[in-house]
Each structure stands twice: as structure tokens, then as C-alpha cells.
PDB file of C-alpha atoms in Angstrom:
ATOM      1  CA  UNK A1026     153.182  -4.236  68.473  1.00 22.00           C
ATOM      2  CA  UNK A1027     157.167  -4.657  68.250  1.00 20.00           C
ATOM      3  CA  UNK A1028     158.959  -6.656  65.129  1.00 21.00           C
ATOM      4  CA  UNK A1029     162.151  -6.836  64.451  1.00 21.00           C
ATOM      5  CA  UNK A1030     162.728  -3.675  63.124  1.00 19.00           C
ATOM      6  CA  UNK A1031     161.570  -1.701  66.007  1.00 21.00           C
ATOM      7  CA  UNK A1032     158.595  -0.792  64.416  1.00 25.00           C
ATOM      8  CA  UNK A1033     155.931   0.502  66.805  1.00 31.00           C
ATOM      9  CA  UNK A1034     152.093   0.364  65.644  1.00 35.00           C
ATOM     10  CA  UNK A1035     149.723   2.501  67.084  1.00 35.00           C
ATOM     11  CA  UNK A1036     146.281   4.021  66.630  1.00 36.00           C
ATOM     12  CA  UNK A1037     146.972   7.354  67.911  1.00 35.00           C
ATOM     13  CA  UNK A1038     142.629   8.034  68.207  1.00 35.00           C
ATOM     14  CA  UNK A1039     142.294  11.087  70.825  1.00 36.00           C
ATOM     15  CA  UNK A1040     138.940  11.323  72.131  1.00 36.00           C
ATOM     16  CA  UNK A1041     138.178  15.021  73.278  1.00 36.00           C
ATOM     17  CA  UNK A1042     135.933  16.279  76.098  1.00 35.00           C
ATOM     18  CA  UNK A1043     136.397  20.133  77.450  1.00 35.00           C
ATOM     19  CA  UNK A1044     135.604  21.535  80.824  1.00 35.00           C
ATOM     20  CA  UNK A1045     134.540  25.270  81.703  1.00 31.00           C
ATOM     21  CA  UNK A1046     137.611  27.950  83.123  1.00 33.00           C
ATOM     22  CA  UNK A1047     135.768  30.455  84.524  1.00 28.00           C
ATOM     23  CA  UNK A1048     136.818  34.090  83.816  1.00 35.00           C
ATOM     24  CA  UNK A1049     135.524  36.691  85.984  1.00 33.00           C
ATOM     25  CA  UNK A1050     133.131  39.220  84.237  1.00 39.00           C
ATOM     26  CA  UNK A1051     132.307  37.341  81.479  1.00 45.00           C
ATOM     27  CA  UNK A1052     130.131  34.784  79.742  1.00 46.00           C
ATOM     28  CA  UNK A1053     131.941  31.212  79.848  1.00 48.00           C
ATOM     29  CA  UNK A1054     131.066  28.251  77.861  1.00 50.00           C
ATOM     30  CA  UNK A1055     131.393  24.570  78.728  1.00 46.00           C
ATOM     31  CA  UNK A1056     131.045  21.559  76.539  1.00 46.00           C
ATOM     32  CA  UNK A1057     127.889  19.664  76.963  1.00 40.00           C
ATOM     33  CA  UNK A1058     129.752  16.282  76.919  1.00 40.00           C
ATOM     34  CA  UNK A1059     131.497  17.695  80.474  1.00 39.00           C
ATOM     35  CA  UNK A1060     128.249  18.183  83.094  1.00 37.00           C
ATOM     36  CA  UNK A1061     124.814  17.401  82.960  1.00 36.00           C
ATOM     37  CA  UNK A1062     123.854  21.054  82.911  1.00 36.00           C
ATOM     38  CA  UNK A1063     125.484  23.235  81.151  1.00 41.00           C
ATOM     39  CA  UNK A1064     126.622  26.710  82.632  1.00 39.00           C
ATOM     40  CA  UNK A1065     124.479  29.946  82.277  1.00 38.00           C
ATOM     41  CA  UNK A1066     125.294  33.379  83.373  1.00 37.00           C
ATOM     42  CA  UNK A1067     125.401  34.754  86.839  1.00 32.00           C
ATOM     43  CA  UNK A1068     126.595  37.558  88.485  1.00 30.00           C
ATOM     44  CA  UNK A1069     130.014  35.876  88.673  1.00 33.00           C
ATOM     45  CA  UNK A1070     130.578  35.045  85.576  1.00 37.00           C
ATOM     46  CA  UNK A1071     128.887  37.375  83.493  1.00 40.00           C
ATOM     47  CA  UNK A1072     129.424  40.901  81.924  1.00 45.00           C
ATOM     48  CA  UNK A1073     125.681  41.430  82.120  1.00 47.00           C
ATOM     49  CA  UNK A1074     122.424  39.718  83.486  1.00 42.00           C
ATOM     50  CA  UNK A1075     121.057  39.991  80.316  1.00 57.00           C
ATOM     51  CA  UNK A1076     123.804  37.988  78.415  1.00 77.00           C
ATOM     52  CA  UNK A1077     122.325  34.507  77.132  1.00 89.00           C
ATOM     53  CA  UNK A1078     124.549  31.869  78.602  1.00 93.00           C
ATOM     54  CA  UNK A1079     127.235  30.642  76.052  1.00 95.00           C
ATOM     55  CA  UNK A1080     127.707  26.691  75.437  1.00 96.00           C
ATOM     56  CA  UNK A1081     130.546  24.635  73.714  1.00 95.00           C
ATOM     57  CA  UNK A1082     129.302  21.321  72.305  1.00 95.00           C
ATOM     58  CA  UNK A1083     131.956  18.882  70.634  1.00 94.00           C
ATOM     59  CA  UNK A1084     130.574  17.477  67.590  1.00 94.00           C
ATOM     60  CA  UNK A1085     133.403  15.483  65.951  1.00 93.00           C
ATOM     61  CA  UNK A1086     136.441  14.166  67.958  1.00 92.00           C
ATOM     62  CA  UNK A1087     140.260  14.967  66.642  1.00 92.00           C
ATOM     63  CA  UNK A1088     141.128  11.456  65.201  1.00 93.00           C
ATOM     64  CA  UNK A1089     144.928  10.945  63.938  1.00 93.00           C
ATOM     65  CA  UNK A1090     144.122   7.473  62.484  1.00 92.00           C
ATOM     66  CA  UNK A1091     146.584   4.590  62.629  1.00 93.00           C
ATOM     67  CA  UNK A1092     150.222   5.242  62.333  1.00 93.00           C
ATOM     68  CA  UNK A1093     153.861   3.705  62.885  1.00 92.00           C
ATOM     69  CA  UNK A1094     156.335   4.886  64.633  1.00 91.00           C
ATOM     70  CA  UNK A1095     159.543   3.535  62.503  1.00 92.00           C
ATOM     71  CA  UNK A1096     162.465   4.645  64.757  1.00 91.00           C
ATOM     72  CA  UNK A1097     163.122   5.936  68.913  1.00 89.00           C
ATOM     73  CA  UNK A1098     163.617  10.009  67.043  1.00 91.00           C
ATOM     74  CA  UNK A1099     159.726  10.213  66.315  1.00 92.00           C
ATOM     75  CA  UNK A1100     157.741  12.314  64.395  1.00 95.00           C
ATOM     76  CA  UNK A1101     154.864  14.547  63.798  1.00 96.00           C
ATOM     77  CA  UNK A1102     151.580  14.493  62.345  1.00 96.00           C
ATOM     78  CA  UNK A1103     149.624  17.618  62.016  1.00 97.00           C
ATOM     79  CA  UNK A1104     145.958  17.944  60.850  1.00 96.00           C
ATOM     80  CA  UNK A1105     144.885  20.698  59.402  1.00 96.00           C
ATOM     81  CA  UNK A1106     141.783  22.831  61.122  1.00 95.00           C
ATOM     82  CA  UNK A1107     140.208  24.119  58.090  1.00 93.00           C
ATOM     83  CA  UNK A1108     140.955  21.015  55.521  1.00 92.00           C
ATOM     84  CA  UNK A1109     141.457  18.324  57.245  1.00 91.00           C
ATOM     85  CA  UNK A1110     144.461  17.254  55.926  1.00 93.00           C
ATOM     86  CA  UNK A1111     147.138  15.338  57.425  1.00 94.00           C
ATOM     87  CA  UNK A1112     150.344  15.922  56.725  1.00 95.00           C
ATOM     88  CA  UNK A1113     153.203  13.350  58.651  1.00 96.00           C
ATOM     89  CA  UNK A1114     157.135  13.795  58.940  1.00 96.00           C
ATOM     90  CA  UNK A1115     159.935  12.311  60.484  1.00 96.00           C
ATOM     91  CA  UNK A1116     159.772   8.646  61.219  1.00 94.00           C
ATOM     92  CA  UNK A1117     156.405   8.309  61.650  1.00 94.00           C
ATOM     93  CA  UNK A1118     154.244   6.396  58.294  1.00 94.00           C
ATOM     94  CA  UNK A1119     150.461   6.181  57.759  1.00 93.00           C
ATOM     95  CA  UNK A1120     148.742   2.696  58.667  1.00 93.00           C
ATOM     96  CA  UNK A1121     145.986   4.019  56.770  1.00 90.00           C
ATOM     97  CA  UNK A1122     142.326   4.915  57.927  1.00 91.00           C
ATOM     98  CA  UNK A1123     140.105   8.454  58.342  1.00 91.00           C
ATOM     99  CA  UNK A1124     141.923  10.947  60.004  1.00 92.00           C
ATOM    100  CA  UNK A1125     139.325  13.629  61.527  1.00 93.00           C
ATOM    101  CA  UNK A1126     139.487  17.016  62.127  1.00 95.00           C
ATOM    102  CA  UNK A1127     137.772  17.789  65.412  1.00 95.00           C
ATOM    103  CA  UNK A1128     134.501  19.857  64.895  1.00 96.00           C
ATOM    104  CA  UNK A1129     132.781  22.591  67.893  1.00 96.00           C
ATOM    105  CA  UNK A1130     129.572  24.452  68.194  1.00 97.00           C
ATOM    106  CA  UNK A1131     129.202  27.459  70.032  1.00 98.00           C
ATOM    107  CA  UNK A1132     125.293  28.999  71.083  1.00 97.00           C
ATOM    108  CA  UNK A1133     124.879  31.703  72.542  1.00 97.00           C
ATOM    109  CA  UNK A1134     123.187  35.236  72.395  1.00 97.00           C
ATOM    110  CA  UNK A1135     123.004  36.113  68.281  1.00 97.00           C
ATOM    111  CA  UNK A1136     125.304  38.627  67.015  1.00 97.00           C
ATOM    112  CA  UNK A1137     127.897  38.433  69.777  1.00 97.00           C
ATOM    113  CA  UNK A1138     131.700  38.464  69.255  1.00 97.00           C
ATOM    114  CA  UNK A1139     133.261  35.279  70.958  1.00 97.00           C
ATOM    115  CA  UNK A1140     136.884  33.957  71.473  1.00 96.00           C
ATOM    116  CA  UNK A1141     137.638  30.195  71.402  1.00 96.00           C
ATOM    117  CA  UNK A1142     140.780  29.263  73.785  1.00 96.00           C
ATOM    118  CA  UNK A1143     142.619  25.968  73.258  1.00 95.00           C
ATOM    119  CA  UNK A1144     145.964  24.984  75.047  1.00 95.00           C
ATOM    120  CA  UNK A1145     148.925  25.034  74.071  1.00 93.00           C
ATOM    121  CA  UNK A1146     150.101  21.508  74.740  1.00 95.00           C
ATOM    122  CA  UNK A1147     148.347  18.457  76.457  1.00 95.00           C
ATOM    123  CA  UNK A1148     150.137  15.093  77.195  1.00 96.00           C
ATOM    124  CA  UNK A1149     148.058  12.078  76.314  1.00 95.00           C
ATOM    125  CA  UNK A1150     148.508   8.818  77.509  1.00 94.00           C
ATOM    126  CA  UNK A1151     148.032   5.380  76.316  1.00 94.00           C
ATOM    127  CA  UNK A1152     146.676   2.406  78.500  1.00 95.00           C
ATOM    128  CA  UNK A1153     150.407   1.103  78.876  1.00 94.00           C
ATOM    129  CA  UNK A1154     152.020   4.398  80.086  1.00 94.00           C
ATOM    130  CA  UNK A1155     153.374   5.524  76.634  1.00 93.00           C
ATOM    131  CA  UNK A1156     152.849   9.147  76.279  1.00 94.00           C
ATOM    132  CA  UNK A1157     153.005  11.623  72.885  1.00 95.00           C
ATOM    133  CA  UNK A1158     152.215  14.765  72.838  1.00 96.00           C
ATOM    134  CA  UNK A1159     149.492  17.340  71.525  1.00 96.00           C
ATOM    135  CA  UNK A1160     150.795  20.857  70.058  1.00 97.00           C
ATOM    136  CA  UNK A1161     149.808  23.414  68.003  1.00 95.00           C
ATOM    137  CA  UNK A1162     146.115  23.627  68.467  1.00 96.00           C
ATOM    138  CA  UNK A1163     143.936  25.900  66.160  1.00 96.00           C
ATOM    139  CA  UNK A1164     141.137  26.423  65.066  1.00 97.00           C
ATOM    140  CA  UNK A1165     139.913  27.984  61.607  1.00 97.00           C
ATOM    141  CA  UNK A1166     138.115  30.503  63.520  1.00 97.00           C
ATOM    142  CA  UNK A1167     138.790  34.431  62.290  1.00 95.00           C
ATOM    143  CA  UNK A1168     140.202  37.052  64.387  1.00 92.00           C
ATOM    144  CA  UNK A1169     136.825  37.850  65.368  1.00 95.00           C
ATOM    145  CA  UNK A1170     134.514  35.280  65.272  1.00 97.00           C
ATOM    146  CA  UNK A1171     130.735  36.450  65.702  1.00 97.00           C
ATOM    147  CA  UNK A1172     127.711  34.051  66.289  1.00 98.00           C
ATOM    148  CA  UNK A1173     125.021  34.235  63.426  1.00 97.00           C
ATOM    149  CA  UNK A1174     121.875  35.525  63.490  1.00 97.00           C
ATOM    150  CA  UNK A1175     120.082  32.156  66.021  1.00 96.00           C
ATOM    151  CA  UNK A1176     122.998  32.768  68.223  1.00 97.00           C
ATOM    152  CA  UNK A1177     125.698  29.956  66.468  1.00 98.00           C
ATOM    153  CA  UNK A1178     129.017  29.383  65.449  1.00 98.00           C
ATOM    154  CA  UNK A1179     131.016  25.813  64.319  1.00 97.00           C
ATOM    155  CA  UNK A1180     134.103  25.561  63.926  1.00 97.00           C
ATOM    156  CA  UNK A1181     137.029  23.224  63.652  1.00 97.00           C
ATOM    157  CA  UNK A1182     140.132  22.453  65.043  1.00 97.00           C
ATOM    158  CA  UNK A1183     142.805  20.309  64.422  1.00 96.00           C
ATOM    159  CA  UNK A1184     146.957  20.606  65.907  1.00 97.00           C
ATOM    160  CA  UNK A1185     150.062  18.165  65.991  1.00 97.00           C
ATOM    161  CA  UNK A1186     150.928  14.854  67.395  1.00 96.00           C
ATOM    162  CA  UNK A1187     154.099  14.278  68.487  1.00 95.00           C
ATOM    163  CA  UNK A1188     155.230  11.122  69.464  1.00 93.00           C
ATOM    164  CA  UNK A1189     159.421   9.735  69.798  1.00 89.00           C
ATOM    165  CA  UNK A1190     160.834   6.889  71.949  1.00 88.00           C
ATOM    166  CA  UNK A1191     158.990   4.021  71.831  1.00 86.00           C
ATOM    167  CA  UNK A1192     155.555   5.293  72.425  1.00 89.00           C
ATOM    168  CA  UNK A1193     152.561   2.938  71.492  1.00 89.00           C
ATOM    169  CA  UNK A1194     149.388   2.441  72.181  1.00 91.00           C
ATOM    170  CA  UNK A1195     145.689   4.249  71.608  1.00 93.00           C
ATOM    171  CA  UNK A1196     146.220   8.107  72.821  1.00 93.00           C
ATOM    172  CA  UNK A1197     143.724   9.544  74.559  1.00 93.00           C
ATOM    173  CA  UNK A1198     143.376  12.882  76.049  1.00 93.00           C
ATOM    174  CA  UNK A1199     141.760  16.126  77.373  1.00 91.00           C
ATOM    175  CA  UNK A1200     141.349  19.227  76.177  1.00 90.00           C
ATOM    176  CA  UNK A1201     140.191  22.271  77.990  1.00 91.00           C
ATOM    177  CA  UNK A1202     138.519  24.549  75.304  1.00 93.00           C
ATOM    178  CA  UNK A1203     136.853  27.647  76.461  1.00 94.00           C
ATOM    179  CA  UNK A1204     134.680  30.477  75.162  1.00 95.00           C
ATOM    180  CA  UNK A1205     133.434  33.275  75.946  1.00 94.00           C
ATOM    181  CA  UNK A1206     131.926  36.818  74.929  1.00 95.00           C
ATOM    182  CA  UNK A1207     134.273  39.361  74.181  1.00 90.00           C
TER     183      UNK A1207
END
């Protein structure tokens, strides 16, 4: 929506799904909300035969909530991984609503050390052909992040929106997230 001001109003919602990279030699996870069955170990893409097959399920989408872009230079809004928190610069204002931080669970084989990848950047686009951008993903994962004792792990993860020009529009995306045993 345009007024006179140039204002842009958008909900920037980014609904996630993840798909498997496979890495030879090791144990790969996939999100569940990707393929009807999810991907165990082989010879191909495990370190052993013995290795219980590692899955990614998305539990909570990222959500940015509803925001306004006030002028063509942009902004940012970042949400925090561990908190939640959103914090928004530049010329970008808050149209209220819940912002969410996005939410994972990992299963696997208990006791296990496993890394989490996320991408750098991914474009999304909005029905009209506006694009903003994704950066800065993380997770509040630790250095080494182990699976408890039933073979699980959550975790969240949250990064920055970027949007300048006159993007609007509801910004959807994907976002290849991989795991695997280290």
C-alpha cells in the first residue's frame, strides 16, 4: 500500500521449509516438512552403518511481523536467535504484531556431536516481484552442540531482513538448513 508519503506497508512473514545437502561420509539431516520420508543413513551418506539417521524438523517459522518501509534507503530488522527480540533501524517502523523467532529439532543417535548449517543470504520474494533480503542467520546453538540423552536437540534461529527501494509485499522464502554428525 502507497500514500502520499511513499510509505510502503508490508507484512514481511517468511515461511521456512529446508531441504537435505548431502555430504559425503556423513550423517545428513532433512526437515520433515521437505519429503515424505525422511533420510536415513546409507553407505553414501554415512560415517558408519551403525549411525541412527539424523532428522531436522521445523517447529516454529521465522516471522518478522508487519512493518513499513518509510523511505527508497531501507532498513533492517534483525531478530534475535536466543531472545527473540527484534530490534529495527533505518527507515523501516513496526506495524505492530508477534515477531517469531524460528524454532528446529534435531533426532538423532543420543550423545552425538552435530553441526547446524544455515546460509548466508537468501533472497525472498513477494507475490508482486518485490524482493528483500535475508542475512545473518544464527542460531543459539554452542560451538558444539550434542544431542541429549533420547537422541535430541532444539534450537532456534533467527537473522536480518533487509529490505530498500520500494519493496512490498508478504516475503516468503527458503532456507536450506542442514545437519549432520560431526
Amino acid at each position: 500500500m502507497i500514500n502520499a508519503t511513499f510509505r510502503l506497508a508490508f507484512p514481511a512473514l517468511l515461511l521456512l521449509s529446508c531441504w537435505m545437502v548431502i555430504q559425503p561420509g556423513k550423517a545428513v539431516a532433512q526437515c520433515r516438512l521437505c519429503a515424505e520420508q525422511p533420510v536415513s543413513g546409507s553407505s553414501a551418506a554415512s560415517s558408519t552403518d551403525a549411525d541412527k539417521p539424523l532428522h531436522i524438523e521445523i517447529t516454529a517459522n521465522l516471522d518478522f511481523s508487519r512493518l513499513a518501509l518509510l523511505n527508497r534507503a531501507g532498513g533492517e530488522v534483525e531478530l534475535d536467535p536466543q531472545s527473540g527480540q527484534r530490534r529495527i533501524s533505518g527507515g523501516i517502523t513496526d506495524l505492530g504484531g508477534l515477531s517469531l523467532h524460528g524454532e528446529g529439532r534435531l533426532t538423532g543417535e543420543p550423545g552425538r556431536v552435530v553441526r547446524v548449517h544455515l546460509p548466508e543470504r537468501i533472497t525472498l520474494s513477494a507475490p508482486n516481484g518485490s524482493t528483500a533480503d535475508l542475512v545473518k542467520l544464527d542460531t543459539d546453538l554452542p560451538a558444539q552442540a550434542r544431542l541429549d540423552h533420547d537422541g535430541r536437540l532444539t534450537f532456534s534461529f533467527g537473522g536480518k531482513l533487509r529490505v530498500t527501494g520500494n519493496a512490498s509485499g508478504q516475503f516468503r522464502g527458503r532456507i536450506a538448513i542442514t545437519a549432520d554428525y560431526e
